[in-house]
Coordinates of C-alpha atoms in Angstrom, one line a residue:
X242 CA -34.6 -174.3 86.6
X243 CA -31.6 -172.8 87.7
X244 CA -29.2 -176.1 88.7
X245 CA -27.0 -173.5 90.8
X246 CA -29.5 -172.6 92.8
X247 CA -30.2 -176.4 93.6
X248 CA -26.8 -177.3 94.3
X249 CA -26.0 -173.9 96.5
X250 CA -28.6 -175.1 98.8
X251 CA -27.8 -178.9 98.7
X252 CA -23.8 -177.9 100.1
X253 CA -25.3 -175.0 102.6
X254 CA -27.4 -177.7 104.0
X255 CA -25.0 -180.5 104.1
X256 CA -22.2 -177.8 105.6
X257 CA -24.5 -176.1 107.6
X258 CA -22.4 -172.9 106.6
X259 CA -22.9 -170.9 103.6
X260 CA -19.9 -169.4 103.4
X261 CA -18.4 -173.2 103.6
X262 CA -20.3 -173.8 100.5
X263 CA -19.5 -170.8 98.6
X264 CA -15.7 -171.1 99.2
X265 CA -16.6 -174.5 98.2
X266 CA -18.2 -173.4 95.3
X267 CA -16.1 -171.2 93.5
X268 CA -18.1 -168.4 94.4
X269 CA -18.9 -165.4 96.7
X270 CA -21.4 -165.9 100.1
X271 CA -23.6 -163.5 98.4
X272 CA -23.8 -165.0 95.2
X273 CA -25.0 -168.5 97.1
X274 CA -27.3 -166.3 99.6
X275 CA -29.0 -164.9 96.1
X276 CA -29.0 -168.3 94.8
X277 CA -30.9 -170.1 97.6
X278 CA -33.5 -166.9 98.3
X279 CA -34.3 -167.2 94.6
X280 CA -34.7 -170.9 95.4
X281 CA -37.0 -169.9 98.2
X282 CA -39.0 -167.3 96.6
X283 CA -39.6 -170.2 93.5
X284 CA -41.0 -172.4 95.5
X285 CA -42.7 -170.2 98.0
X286 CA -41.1 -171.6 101.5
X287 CA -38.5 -170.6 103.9
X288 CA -35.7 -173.5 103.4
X289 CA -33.1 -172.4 105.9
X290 CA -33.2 -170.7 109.5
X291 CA -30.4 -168.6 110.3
X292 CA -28.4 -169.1 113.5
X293 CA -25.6 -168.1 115.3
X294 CA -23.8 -171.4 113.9
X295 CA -24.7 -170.6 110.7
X296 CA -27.9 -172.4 108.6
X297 CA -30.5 -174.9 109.8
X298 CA -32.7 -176.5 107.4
X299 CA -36.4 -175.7 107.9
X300 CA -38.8 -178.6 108.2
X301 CA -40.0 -178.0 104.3
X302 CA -36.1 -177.6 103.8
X303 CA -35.9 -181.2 105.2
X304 CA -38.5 -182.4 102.8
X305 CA -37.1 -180.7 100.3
X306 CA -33.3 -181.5 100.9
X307 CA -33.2 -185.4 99.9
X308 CA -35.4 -184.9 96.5
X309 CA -32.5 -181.7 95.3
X310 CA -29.7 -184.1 96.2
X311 CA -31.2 -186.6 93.5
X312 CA -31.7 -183.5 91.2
X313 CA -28.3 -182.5 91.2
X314 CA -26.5 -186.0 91.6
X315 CA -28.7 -186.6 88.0
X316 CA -27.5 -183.6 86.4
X317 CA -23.6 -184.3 87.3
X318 CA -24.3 -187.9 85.8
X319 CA -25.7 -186.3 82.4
X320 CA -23.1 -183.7 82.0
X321 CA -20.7 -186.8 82.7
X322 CA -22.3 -189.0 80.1
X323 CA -21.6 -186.6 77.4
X324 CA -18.4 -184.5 78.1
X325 CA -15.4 -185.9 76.4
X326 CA -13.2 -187.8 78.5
X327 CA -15.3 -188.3 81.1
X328 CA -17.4 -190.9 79.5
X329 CA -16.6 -194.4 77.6
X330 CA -14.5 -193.4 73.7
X331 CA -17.3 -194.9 71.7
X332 CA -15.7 -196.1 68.4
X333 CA -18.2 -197.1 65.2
X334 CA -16.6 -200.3 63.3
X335 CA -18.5 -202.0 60.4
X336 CA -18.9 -205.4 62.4
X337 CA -17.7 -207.0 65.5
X338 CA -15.5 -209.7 63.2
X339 CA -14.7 -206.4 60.9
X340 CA -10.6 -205.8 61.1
X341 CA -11.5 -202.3 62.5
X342 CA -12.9 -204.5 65.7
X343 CA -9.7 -206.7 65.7
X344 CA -7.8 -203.5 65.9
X345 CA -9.5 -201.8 68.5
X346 CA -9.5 -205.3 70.7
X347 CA -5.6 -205.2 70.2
X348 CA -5.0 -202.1 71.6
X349 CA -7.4 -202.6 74.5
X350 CA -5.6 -205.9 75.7
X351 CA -2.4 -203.7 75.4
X352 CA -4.4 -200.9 77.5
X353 CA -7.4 -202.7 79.3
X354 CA -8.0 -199.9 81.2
X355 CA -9.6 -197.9 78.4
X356 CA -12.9 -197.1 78.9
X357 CA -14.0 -197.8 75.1
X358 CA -17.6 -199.1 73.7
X359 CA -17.4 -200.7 70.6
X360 CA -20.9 -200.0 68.6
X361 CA -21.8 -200.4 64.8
X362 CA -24.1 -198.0 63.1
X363 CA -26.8 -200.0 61.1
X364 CA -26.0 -197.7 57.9
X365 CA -24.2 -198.6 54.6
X366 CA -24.0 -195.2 53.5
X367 CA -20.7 -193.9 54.9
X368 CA -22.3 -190.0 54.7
X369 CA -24.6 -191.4 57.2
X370 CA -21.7 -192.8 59.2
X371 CA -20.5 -189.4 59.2
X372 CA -23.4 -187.3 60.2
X373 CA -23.6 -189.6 63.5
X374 CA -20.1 -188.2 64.5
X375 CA -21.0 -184.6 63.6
X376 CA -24.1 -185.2 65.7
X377 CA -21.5 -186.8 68.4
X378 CA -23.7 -190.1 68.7
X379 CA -19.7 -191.5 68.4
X380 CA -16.8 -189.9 68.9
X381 CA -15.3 -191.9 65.5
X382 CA -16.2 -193.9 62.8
X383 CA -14.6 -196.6 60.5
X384 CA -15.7 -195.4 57.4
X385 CA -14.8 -193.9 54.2
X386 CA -16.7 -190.9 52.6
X387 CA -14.9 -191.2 49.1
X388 CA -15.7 -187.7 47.7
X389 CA -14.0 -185.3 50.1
X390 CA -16.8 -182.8 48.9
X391 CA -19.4 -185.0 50.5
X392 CA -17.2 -184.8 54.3
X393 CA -18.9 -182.2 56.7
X394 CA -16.2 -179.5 57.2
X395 CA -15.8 -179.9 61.2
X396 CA -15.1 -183.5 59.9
X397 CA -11.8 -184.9 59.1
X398 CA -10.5 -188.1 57.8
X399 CA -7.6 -190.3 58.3
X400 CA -6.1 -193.2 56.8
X401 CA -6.6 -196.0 59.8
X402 CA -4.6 -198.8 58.3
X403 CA -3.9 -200.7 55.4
X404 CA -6.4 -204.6 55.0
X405 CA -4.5 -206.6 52.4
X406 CA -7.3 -209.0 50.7
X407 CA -7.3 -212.7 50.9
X408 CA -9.1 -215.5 48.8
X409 CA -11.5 -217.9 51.0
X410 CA -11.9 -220.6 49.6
X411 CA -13.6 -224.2 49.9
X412 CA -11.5 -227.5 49.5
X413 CA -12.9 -228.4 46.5
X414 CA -12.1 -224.9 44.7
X415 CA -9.7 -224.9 41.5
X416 CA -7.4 -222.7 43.5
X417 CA -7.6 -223.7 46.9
X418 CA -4.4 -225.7 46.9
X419 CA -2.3 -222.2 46.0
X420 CA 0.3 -220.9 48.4
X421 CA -0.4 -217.5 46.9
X422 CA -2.2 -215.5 44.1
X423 CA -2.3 -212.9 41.4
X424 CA -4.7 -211.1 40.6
X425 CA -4.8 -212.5 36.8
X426 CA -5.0 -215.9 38.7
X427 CA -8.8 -215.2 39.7
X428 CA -9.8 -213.9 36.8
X429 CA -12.7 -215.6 35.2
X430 CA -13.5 -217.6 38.6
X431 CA -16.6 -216.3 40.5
X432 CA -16.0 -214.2 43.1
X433 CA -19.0 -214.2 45.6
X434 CA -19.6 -210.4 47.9
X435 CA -23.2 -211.3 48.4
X436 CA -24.9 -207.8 50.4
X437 CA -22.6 -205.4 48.5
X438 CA -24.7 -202.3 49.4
X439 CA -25.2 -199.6 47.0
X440 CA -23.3 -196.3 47.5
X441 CA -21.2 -197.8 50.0
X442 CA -17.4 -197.4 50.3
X443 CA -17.1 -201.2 49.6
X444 CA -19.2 -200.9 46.6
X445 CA -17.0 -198.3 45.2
X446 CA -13.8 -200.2 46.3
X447 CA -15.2 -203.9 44.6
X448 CA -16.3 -201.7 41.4
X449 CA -12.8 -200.4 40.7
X450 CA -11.5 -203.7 41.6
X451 CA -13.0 -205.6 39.3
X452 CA -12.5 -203.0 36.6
X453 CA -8.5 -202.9 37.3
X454 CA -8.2 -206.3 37.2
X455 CA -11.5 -207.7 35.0
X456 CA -12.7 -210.0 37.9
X457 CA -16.0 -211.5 38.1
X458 CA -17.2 -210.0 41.5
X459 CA -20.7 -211.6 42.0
X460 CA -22.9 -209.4 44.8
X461 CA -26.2 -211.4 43.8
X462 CA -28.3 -212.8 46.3
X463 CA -29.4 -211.1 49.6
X464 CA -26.4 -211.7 52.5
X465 CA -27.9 -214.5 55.1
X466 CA -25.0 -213.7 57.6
X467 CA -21.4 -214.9 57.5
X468 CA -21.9 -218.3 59.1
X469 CA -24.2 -219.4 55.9
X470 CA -21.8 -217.7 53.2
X471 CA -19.1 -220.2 54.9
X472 CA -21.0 -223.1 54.5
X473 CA -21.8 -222.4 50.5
X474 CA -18.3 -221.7 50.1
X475 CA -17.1 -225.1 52.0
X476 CA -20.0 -226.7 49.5
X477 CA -18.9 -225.5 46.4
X478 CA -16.1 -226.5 43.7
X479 CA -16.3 -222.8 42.0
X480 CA -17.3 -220.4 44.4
X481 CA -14.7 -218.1 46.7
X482 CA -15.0 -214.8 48.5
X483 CA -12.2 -212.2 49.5
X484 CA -11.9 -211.2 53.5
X485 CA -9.2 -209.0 54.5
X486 CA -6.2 -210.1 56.3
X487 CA -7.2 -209.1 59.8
X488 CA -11.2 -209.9 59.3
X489 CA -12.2 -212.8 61.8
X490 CA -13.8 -216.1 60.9
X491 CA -14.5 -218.7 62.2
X492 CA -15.8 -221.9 61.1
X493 CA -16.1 -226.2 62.0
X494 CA -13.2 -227.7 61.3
X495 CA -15.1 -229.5 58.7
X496 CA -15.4 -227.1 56.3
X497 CA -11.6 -227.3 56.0
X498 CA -11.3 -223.6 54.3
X499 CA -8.7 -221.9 52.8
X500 CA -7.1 -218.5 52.9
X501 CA -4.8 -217.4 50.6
X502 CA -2.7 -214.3 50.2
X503 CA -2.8 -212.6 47.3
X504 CA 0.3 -210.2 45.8
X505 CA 1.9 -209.2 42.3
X506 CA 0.3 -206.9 43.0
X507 CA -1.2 -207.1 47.1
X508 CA -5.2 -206.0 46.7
X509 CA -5.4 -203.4 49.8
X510 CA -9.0 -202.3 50.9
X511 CA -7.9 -199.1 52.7
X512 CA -9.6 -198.1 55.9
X513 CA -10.0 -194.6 57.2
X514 CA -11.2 -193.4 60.1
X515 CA -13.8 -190.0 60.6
X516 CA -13.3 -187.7 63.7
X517 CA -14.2 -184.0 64.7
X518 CA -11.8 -181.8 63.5
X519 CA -11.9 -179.6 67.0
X520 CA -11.9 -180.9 70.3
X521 CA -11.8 -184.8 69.5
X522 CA -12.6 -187.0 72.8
X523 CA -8.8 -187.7 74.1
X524 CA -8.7 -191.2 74.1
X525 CA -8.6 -191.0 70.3
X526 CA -5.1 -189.3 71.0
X527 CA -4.4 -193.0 71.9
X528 CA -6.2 -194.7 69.5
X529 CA -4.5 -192.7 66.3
X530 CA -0.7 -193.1 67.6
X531 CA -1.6 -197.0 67.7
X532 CA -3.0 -197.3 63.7
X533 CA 0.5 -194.8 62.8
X534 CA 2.3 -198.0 64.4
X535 CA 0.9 -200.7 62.3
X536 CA 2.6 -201.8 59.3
X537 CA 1.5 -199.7 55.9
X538 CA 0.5 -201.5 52.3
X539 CA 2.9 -204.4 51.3
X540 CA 4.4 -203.5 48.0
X541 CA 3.4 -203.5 45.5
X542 CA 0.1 -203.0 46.0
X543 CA -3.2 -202.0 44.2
X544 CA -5.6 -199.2 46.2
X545 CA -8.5 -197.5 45.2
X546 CA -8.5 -194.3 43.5
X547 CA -10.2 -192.5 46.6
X548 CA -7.0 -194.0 48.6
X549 CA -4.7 -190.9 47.9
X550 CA -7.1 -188.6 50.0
X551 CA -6.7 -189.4 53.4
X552 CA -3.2 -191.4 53.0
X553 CA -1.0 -188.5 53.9
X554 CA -2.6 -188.0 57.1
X555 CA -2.6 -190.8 59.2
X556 CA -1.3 -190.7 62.9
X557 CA -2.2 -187.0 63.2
X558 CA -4.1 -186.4 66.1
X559 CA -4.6 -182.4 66.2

């Protein structure tokens, strides 16, 4: 179907003037007279009667006329749903309490007129994370793919910001009446990440963790949802879990939790962003100059091995 043809004919007919609607157009009055006797010959009726005035719709050209305007009126919307800039930024975040979501809500109250849809891809793996941007199902995603080899090359990926860690704990917990923590304070307490997924950024980040500092990360157990890991931790005397700084919980007042910086060294989960390398939507423009404005690592501070690839590039938005 040629969609030219259909919209030629839809402006000659709402003008009543063909040259009208090629000037409108963009085009000459004998490109849009081709246009609408290809139209004609296609379907195999006479759509327009010439006049003096210029064009009067024939009585199939009535018929016809209200059905084309639909035709092309759908095709504008589909073009608009996926061209960059013209549709909704859609962002993928691990989890609507994730710090990646707290982020993104921070810079929309500063902005609310961003058109920006929050989504999270059901994957763990972050390669699949990153096939869904190369496939443009999102423009960007809040993941890490820890071997650069592993990155599609019209990928790229930026350090987002920095998530210092924090001990939750119950009130009953050995150290839940601490101020602040080392690391060497939780050794040898049990450190509960139940739904740890396997080859996951996170299980790559908790693996070197507990190997740099020899603690006792516990992913047993399949994950029941945050709400029931809150009420095992507010239940138990030796049982605590790490949430980053910005991550958002909330619980009943009952369960009287704590959360507890830790430092000497700060444990820093850092989080990265994947984009297209050419043509990004532009409202990521936006998006990158507000994660260059947030505050880096405290110091000192403990990353990940992986850390020192995508750390020198954050705020670039090329």
């Amino acid at each position: 179907m040629d969609t030219e043809a259909w919209r030629s004919f839809v402006r000659a007919a709402e003008l009543g003037q063909v040259q009208q609607a090629a000037d409108e157009l963009g085009v000459s009055q004998q490109a849009v007279s081709k246009r609408i006797a290809a139209l004609e010959r296609e379907l195999g009726v006479r759509l327009f009667a010439r006049t003096p005035r210029g064009v009067e719709l024939t009585l199939d050209g009535q018929a016809f006329l209200p059905h084309a305007r639909g035709v092309v009126a759908g095709i504008d919307r589909a073009v608009a749903a996926v061209r960059p800039g013209s549709r909704a930024l859609r962002i993928d975040v691990l989890g609507r309490r994730s710090a990646q979501a707290v982020v993104l809500h921070d810079y929309w109250r500063a902005r609310p007129g961003t058109d920006l849809d929050v989504v999270t891809l059901r994957v763990d793996d972050p390669r699949a994370a990153a096939a869904a941007v190369e496939a443009g199902e999102v423009d960007a995603s809040f993941r890490a793919v820890t071997d650069p080899a592993a990155l599609p090359r019209d990928l790229r990926m930026i350090h987002a910001f920095s998530s210092p860690l924090q001990l939750l704990t119950g009130p009953r917990h050995p150290l839940a009446a601490a101020r602040r923590l080392t690391p060497a304070q939780l050794r040898k307490h049990r450190i509960w990440m139940p739904g740890i997924a396997p080859r996951s950024e996170w299980s790559e980040f908790y693996d070197e963790l507990a190997t740099a500092f020899d603690l006792r990360i516990d992913a047993a157990g399949p994950h029941f949802g945050d709400e029931v890991l809150l009420d095992a931790l507010a239940d138990s005397a030796d049982v605590a879990t790490l949430v980053g700084e910005r991550d958002r919980y909330v619980w009943p007042a009952g369960h009287d939790l704590r959360r507890i910086p830790i430092a000497g060294p700060a444990l820093v989960y850092p989080l990265s962003l994947i984009l297209p390398r050419a043509n990004p939507h532009p409202g990521l423009h936006g998006i990158i100059a507000h994660l260059a404005s947030l505050p880096g690592p405290p110091e000192p501070a403990w990353l990940p091995s992986w850390a020192a690839a995508t750390h020198g590039e954050v705020g670039h938005a090329r």
